[in-house]
Short mmCIF file of C-alpha atoms and ligand atoms in Angstrom, two decimals:
data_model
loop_
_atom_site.label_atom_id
_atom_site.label_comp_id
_atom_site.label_asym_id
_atom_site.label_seq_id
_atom_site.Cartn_x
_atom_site.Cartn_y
_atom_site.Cartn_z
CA UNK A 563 -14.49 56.47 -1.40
CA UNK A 564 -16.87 57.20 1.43
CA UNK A 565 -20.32 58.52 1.52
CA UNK A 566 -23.00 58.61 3.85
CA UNK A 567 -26.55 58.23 2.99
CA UNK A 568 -29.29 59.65 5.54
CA UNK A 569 -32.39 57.81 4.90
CA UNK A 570 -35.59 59.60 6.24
CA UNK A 571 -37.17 55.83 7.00
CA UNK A 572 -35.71 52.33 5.73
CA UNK A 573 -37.16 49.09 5.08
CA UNK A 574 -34.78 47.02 7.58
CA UNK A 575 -36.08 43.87 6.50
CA UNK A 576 -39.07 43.27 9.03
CA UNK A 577 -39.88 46.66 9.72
CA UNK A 578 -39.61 50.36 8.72
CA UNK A 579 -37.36 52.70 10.98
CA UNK A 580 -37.07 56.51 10.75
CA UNK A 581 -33.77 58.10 10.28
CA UNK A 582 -30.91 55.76 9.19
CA UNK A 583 -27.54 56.78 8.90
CA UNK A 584 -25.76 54.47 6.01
CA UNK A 585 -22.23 54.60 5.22
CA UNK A 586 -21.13 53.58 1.92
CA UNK A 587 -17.08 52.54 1.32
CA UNK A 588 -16.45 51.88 -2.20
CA UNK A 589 -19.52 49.46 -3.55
CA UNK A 590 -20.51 47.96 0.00
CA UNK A 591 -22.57 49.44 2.98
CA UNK A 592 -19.87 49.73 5.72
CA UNK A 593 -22.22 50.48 8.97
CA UNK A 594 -25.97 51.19 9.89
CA UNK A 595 -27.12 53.54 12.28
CA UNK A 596 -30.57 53.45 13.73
CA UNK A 597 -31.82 56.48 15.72
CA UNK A 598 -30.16 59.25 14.08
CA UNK A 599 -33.04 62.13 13.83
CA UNK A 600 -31.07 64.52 11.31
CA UNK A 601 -28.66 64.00 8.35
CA UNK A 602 -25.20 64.66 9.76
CA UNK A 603 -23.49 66.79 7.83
CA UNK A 604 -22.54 66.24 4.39
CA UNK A 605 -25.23 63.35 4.18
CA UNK A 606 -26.71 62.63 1.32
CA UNK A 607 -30.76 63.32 2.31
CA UNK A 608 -32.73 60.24 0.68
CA UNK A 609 -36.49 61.39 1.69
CA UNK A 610 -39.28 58.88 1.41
CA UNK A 611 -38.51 54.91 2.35
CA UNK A 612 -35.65 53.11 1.45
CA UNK A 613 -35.58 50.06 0.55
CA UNK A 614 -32.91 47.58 -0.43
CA UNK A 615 -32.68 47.00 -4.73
CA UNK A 616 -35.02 45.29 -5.90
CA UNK A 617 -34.47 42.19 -7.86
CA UNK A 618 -36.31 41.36 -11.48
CA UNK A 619 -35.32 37.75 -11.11
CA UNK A 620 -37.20 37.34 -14.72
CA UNK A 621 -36.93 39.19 -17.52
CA UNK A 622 -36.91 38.94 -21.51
CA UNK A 623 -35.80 42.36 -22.66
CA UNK A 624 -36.67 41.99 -26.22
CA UNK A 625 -40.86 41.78 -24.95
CA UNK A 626 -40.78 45.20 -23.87
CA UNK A 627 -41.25 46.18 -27.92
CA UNK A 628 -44.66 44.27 -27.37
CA UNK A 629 -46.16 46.60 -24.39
CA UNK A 630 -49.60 47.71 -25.75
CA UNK A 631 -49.48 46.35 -29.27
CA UNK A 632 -50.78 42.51 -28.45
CA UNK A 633 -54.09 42.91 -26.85
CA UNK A 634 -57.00 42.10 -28.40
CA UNK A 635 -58.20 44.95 -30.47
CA UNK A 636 -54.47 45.93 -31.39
CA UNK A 637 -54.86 44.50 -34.77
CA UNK A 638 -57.44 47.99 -35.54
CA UNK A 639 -54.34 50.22 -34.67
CA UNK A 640 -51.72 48.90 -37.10
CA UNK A 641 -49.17 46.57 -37.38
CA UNK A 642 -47.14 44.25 -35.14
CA UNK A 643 -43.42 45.66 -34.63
CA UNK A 644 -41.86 42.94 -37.06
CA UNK A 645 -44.51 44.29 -39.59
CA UNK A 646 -46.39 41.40 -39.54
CA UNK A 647 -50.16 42.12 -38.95
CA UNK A 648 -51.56 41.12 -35.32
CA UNK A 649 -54.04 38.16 -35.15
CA UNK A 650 -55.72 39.15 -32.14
CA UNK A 651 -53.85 36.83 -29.99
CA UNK A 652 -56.31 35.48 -27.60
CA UNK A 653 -53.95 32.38 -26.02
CA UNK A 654 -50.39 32.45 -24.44
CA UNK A 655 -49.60 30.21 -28.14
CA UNK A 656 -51.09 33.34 -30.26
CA UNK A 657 -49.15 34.98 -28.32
CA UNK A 658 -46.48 33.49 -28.18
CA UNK A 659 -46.32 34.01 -32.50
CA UNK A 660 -46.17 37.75 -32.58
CA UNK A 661 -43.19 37.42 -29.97
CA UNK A 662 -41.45 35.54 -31.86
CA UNK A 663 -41.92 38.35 -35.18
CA UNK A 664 -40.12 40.97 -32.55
CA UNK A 665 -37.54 38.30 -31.30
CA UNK A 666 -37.11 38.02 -35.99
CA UNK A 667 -35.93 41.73 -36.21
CA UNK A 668 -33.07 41.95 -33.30
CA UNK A 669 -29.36 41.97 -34.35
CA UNK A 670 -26.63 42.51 -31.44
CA UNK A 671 -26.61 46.12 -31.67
CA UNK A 672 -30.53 46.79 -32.15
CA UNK A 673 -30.66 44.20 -28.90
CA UNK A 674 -28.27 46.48 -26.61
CA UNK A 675 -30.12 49.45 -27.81
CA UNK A 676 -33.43 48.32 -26.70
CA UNK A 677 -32.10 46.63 -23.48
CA UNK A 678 -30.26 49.72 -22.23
CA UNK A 679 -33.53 51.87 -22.75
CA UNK A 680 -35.54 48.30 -20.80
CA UNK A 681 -32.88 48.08 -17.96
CA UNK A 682 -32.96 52.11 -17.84
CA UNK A 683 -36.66 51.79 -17.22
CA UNK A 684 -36.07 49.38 -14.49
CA UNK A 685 -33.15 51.55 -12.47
CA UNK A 686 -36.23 54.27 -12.61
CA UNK A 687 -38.43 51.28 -11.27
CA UNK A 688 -36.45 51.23 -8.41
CA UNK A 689 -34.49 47.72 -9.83
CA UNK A 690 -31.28 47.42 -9.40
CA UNK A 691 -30.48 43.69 -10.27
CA UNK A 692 -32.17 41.52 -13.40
CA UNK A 693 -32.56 37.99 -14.21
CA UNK A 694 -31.66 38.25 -17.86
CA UNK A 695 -33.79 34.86 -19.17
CA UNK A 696 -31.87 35.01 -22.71
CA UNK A 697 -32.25 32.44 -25.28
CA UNK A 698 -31.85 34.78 -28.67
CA UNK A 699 -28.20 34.00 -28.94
CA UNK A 700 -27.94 32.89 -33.24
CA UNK A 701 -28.54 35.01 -36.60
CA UNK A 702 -32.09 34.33 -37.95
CA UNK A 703 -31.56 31.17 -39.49
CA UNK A 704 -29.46 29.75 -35.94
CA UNK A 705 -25.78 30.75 -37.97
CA UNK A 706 -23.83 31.86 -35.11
CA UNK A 707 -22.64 35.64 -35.37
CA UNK A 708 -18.83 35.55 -35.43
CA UNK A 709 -18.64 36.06 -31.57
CA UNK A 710 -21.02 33.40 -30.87
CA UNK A 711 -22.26 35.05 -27.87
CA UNK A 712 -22.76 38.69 -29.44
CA UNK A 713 -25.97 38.53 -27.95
CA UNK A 714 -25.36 37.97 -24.62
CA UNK A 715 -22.53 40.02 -24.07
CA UNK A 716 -24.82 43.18 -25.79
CA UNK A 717 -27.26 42.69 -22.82
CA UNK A 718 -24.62 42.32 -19.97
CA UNK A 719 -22.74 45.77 -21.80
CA UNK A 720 -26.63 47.28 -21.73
CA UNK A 721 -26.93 46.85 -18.19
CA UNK A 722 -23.71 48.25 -17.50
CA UNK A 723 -24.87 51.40 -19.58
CA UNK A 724 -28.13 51.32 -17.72
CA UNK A 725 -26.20 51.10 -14.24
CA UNK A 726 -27.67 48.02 -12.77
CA UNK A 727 -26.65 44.62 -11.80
CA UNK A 728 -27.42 41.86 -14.48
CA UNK A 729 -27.29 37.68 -13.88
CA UNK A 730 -27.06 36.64 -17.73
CA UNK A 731 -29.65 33.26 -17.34
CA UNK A 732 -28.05 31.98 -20.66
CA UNK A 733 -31.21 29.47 -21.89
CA UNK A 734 -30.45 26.02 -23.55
CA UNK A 735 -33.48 25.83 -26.36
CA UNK A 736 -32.75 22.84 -28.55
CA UNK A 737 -36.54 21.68 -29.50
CA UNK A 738 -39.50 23.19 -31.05
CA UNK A 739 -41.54 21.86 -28.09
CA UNK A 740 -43.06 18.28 -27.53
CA UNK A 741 -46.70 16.47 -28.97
CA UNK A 742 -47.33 13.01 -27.13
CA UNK A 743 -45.33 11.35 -28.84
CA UNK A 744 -41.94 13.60 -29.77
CA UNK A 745 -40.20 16.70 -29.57
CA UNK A 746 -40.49 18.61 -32.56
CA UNK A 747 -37.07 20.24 -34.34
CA UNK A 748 -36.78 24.24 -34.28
CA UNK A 749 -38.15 25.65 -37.08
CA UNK A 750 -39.08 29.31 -38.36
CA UNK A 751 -38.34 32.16 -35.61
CA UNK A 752 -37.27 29.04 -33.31
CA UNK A 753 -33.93 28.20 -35.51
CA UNK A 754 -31.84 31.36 -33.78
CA UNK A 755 -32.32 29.95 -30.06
CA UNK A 756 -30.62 26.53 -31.05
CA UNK A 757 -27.06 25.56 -30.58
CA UNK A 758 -28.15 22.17 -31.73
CA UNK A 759 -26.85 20.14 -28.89
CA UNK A 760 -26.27 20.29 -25.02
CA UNK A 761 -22.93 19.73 -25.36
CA UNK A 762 -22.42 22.62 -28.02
CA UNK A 763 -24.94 24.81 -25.69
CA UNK A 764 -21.96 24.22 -23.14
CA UNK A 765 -19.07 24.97 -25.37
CA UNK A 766 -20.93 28.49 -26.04
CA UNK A 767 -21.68 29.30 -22.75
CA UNK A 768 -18.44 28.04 -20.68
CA UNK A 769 -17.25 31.16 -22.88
CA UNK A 770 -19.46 34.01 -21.24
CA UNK A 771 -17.41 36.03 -18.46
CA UNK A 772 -18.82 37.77 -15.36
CA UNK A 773 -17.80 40.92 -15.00
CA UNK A 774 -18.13 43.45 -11.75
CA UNK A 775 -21.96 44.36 -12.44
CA UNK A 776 -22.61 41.02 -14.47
CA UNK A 777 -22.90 37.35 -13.15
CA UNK A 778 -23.21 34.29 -16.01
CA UNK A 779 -26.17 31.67 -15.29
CA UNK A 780 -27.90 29.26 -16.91
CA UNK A 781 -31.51 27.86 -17.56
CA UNK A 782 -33.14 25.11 -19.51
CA UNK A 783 -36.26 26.89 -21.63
CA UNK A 784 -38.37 24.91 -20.57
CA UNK A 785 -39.23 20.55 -20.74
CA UNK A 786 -40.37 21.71 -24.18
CA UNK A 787 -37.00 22.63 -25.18
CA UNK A 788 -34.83 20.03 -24.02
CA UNK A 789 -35.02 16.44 -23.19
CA UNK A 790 -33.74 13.70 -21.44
CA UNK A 791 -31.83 12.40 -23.82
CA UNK A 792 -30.22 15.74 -24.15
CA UNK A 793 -29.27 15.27 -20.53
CA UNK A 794 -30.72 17.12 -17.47
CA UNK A 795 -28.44 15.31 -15.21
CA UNK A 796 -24.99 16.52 -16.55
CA UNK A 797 -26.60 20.03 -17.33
CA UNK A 798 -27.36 19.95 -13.49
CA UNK A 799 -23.76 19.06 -12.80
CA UNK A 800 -22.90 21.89 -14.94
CA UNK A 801 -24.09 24.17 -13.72
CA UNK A 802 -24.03 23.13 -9.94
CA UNK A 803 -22.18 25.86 -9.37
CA UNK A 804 -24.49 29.12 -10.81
CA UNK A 805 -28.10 30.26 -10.77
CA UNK A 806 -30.29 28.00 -13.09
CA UNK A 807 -33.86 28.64 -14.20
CA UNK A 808 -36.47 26.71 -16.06
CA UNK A 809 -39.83 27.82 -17.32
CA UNK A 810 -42.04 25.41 -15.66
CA UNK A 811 -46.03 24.40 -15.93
CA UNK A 812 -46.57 27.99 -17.16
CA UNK A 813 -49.69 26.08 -19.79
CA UNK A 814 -51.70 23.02 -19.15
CA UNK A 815 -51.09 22.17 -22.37
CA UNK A 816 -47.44 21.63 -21.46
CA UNK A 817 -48.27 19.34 -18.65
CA UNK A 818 -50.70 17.34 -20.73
CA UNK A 819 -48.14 16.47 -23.10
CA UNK A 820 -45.02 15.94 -20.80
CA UNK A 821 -47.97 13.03 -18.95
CA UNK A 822 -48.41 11.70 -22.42
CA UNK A 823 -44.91 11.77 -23.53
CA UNK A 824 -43.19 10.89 -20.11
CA UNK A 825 -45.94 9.71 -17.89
CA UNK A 826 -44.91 12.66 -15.57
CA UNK A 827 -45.23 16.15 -14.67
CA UNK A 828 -42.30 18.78 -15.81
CA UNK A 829 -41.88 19.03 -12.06
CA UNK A 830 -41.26 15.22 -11.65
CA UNK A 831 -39.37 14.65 -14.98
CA UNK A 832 -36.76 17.15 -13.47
CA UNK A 833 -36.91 15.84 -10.10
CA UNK A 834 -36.25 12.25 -11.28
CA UNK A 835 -33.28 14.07 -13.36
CA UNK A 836 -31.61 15.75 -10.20
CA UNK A 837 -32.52 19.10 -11.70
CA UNK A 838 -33.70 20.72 -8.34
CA UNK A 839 -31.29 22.32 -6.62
CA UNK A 840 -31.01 25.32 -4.07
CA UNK A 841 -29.16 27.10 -7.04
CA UNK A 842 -32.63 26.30 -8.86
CA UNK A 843 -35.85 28.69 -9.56
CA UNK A 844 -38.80 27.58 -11.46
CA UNK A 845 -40.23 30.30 -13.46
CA UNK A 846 -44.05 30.58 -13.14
CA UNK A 847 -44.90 27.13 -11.43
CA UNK A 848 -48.60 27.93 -12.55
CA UNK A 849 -50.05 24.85 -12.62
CA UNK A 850 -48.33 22.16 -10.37
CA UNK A 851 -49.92 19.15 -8.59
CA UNK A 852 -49.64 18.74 -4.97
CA UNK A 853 -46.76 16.37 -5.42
CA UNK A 854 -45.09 18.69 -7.48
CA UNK A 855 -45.12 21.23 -5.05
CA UNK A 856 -43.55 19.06 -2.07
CA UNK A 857 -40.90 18.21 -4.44
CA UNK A 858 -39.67 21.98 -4.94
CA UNK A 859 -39.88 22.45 -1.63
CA UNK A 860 -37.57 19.78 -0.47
CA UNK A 861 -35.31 20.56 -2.64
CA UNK A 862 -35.36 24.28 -1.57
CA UNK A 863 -35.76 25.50 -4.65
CA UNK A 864 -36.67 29.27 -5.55
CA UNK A 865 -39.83 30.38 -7.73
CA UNK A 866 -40.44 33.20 -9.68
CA UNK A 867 -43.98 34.31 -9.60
CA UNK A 868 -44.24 37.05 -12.84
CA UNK A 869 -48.05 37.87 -11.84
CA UNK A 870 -48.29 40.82 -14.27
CA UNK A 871 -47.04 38.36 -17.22
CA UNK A 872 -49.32 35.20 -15.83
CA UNK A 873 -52.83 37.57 -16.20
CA UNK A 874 -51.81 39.03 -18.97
CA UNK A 875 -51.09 35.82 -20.98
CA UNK A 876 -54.43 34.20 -18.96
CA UNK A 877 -51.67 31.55 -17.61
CA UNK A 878 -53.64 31.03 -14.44
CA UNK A 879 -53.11 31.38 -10.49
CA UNK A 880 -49.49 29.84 -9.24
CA UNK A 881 -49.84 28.20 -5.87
CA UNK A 882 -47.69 30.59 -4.00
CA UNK A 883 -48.45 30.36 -0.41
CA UNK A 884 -48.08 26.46 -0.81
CA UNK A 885 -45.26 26.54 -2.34
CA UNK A 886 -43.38 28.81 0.30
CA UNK A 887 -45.38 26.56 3.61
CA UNK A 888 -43.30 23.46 1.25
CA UNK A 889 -39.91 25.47 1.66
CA UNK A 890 -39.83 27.59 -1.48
CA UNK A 891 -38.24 30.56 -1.39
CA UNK A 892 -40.04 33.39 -3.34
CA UNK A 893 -39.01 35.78 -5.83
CA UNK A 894 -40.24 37.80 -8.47
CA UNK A 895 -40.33 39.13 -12.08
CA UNK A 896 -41.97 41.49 -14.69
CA UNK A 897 -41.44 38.41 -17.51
CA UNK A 898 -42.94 40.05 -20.72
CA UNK A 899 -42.53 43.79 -19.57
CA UNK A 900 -46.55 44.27 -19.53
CA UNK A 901 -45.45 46.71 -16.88
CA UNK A 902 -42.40 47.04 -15.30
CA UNK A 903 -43.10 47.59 -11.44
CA UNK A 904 -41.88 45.43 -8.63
CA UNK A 905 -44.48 46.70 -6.34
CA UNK A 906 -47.46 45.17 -8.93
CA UNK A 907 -46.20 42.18 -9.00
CA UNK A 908 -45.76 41.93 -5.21
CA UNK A 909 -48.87 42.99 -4.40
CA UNK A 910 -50.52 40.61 -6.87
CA UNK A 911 -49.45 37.62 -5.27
CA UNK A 912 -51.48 38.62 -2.36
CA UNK A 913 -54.54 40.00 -4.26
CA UNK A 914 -54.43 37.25 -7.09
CA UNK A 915 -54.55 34.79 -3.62
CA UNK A 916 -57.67 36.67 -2.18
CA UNK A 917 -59.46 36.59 -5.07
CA UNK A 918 -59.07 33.10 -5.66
CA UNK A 919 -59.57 31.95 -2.32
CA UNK A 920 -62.14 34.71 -0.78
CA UNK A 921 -60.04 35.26 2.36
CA UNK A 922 -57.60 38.19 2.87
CA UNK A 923 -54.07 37.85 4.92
CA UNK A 924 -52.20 35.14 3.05
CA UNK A 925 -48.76 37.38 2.49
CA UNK A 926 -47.73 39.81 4.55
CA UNK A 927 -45.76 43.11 3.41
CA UNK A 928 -42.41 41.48 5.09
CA UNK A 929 -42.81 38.46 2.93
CA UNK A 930 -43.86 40.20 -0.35
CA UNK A 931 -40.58 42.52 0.00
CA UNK A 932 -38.40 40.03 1.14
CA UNK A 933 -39.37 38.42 -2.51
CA UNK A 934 -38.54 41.56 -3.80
CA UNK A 935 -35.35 42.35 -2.36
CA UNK A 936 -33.40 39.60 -0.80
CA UNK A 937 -34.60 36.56 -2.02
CA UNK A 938 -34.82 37.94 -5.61
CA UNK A 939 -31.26 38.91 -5.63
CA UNK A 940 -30.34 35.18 -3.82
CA UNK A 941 -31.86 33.60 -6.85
CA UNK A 942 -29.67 35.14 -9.37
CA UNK A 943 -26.43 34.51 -7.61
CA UNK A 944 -26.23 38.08 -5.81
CA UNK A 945 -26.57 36.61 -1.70
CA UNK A 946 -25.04 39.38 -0.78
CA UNK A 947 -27.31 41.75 -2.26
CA UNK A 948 -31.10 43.38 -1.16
CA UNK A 949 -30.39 43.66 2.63
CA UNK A 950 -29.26 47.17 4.50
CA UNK A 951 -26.74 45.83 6.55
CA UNK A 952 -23.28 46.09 7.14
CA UNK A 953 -21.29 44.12 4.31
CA UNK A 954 -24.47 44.16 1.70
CA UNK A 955 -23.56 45.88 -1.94
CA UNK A 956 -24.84 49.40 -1.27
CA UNK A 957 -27.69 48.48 -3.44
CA UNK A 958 -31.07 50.46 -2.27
CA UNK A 959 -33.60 52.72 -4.00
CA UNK A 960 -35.92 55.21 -2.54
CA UNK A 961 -39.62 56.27 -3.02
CA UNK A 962 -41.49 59.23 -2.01
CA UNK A 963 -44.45 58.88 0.62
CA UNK A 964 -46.03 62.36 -0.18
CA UNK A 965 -47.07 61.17 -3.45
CA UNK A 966 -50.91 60.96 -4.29
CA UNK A 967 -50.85 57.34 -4.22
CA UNK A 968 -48.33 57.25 -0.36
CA UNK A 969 -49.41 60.26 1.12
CA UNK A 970 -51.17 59.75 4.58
CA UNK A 971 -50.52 56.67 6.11
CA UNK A 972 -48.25 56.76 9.30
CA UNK A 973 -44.73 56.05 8.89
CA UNK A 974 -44.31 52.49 10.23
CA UNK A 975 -46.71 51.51 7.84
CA UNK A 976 -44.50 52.43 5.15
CA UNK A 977 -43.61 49.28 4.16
CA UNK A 978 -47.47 47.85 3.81
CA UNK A 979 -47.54 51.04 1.63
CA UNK A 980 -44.87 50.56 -0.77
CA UNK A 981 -46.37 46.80 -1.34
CA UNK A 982 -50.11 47.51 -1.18
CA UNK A 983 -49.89 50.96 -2.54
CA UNK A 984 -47.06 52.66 -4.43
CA UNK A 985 -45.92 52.09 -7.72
CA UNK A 986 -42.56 52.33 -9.73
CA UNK A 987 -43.69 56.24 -10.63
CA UNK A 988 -43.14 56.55 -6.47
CA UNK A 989 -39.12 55.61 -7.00
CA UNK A 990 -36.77 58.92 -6.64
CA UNK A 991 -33.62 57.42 -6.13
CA UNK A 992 -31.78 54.23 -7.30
CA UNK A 993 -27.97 53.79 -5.84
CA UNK A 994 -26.39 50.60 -7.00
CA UNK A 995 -22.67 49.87 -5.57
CA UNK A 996 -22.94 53.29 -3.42
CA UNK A 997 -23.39 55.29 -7.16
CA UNK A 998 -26.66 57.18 -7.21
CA UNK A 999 -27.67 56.10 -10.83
CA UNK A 1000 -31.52 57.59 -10.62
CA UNK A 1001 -31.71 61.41 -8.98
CA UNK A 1002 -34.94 62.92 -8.58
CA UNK A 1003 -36.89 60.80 -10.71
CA UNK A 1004 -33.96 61.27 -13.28
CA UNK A 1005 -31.78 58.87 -14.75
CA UNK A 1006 -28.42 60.19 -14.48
CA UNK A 1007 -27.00 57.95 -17.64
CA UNK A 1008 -29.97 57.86 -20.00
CA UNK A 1009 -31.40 60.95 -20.06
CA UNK A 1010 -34.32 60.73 -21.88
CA UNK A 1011 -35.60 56.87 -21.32
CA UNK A 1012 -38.86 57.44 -22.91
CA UNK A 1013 -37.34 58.53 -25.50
CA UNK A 1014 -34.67 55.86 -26.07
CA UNK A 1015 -37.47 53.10 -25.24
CA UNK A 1016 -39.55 54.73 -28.43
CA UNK A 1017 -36.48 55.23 -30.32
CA UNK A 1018 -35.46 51.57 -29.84
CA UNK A 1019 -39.18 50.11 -30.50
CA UNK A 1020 -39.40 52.35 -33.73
CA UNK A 1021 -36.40 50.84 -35.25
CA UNK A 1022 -37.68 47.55 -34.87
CA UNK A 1023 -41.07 48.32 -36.72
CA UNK A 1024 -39.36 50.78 -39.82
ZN1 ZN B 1109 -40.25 33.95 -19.32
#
């Protein structure tokens, strides 16, 4: 199958160009052509800027049932969706409570359900690859279902339903987190994350199987959730081979006890463990020491900046520009689905920087959609994804520039307006493998995603 896709202006990676000419064999982008002022015929007319998929390289579907009901003041409205009245959660912890009541009501079905409606939201978002961080993988008291991985495979079949690419980040989560002096067992909500062991975590997930839109990964929860003793070396070796993520520094309070406990940072007790890798992306990296940094960075590790998430829990500032002068590559994710919109949390990093530092200019447009695009998709084991170039998956989505938000700024600045500008209500198009799977502002396989999103939530609160 052949198509050709005429895009009024593209995003070519350092620049935007006016009219593109993309031809599309099968699920890959066979040849680019620049300077090509009108859609041949029988093009496919993509008006707006195109830009290659973007990447959510960190997501927890199940939070999206949260959106709206865990800010202060909540508690007046009504109830929590596990029924469970709200205690005004003023911390990432309190927070961190009435997420856990939502993660209480989820069975495999009720979980592909809402993740098809999540990951339909994010093809309309202009996403067309997640970082599926997944740790909910037992029944409520950690029995495993009968297919022990019921849970994972529900979220790779969602994502197929939802049309977009999905990197199953399977999580090990084998402690209740750590005081100064031990890691506490899994208890309450906790107990279904467990598989008791490394070694049993490994029997479970040596099981998952990629599949065309799907790739399986790994993670570690966080140094809250797994030890030494449990083995960070031979997880590392296990995994050499795949994306792996790890929560890391996202709370002072984690820090403070890993220096108690360990007499070093999370950054350093991986580091001494071999953890970093190039296959590696620490999630958040929030509150690192200057040391910590230069270790990620030799080690070319990838972090996730989820800047909608971090102000919303009041995590705190990451240092991103450090990080990426160390070597980091960046990428990014919408976390606890405050909002889903790639362009927010791009532009945040910047605008987070200048208001912490008083000085504008720290990432440019290029840098903030390279995150986006084709370092995203690099961190979740898709390298050959969110580029348009010969060979890429035909992976790109489009958004208008007559909009109220992207109307009036001249065309080469159309990438500085997507990042410092536009929002995911701009996207009109979404084509993942060379199928168009948003039209129009329309989802072509979930036709009402409002609708299934409120569907989905309201099940979990009856
Ligand atoms: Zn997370």
């Amino acid at each position: 199958m052949q198509v050709t896709y005429w895009l009024e202006n593209a995003w070519l990676g350092t620049h935007a160009e006016p009219g593109i000419a993309l031809t599309v064999a099968d699920d890959r982008i066979a040849e680019v052509r620049t300077g090509v002022e009108r859609p041949p015929a029988g093009a496919a007319v993509l008006r707006g800027l195109t830009l290659p998929g973007l990447a959510n390289a960190h997501s927890h579907a199940f939070h999206r049932a949260l959106r709206g009901t865990a800010q202060i003041g909540s508690e007046a409205g009504g109830q929590a969706p596990a029924g469970g009245r709200l205690s005004a959660p003023t911390s990432f912890w309190s927070w961190r409570d009435v997420m856990y009541g939502v993660a209480q009501a989820l069975d495999p079905d009720s979980y592909f359900t809402l993740a098809r409606a999540v990951y339909a939201e994010m093809a309309l978002a202009g996403i067309t690859c997640v970082g599926e961080f997944h740790y909910l993988h037992h029944q409520g008291d950690g029995t495993p279902y009968g297919n022990p991985n019921a849970m994972g495979e529900a979220l790779i079949a969602a994502a197929g339903e939802a049309g977009i690419r999905i990197t199953l980040l399977d999580a090990a989560y084998l402690h209740g987190g750590f005081t100064r002096t031990s890691y506490r067992p899994l208890e309450g909500p906790q107990l279904r994350f467990g598989d008791g062991t490394a070694d049993r975590w490994y029997d479970r997930w040596s099981q998952l199987k990629g599949e065309g839109h799907a790739k399986i990964g790994a993670a570690v929860h966080s140094v809250r959730a797994f030890s030494d003793r449990d083995g960070y070396r031979v997880f590392a070796e296990r995994t050499a081979e795949v994306p792996t993520h790890v929560h890391l520094s996202e709370q002072t309070a984690e820090n403070d006890a890993c220096l108690a406990l360990h007499g070093r940072t999370p950054t350093r007790l991986l580091a001494d463990s071999g953890f970093w890798q190039r296959n590696t992306t620490a999630v958040h990296a929030t509150h690192l020491t200057a040391g910590d940094t230069a270790l990620l960075g030799a080690a070319g590790s990838t972090v996730c900046m989820c800047p909608t998430t971090e102000r919303d829990l009041a995590d705190g500032i990451g240092p991103a520009p450090q990080l990426r002068r160390a070597g980091c590559p960046m990428s990014l994710g919408s976390d606890s689905h405050a909002v889903i919109d790639l362009f927010e949390e791009a532009r945040a990093v910047e605008l987070n920087e200048r208001l912490r530092a008083r000085t504008r200019g720290h990432w440019t447009a290029a840098q903030l959609l390279r995150a986006a695009t084709e370092d995203g998709h690099a961190s979740l084991g898709w390298p050959d994804a969110g580029k348009l170039e010969a060979g890429a998956l035909a992976d790109f989505t489009t958004i208008a520039l007559d909009s109220v938000r992207t109307a009036g700024p001249p065309a080469r600045l159309a990438g500085e307006t997507a990042v410092f500008a536009a929002t995911a209500a701009d996207v009109r198009h979404t084509v993942v493998g060379g199928r168009q799977i948003v039209r129009d502002g329309q989802h072509q396989s979930v036709q009402d995603v409002p609708a299934a999103l409120a569907d989905a939530i309201g099940a979990l609160r009856d």
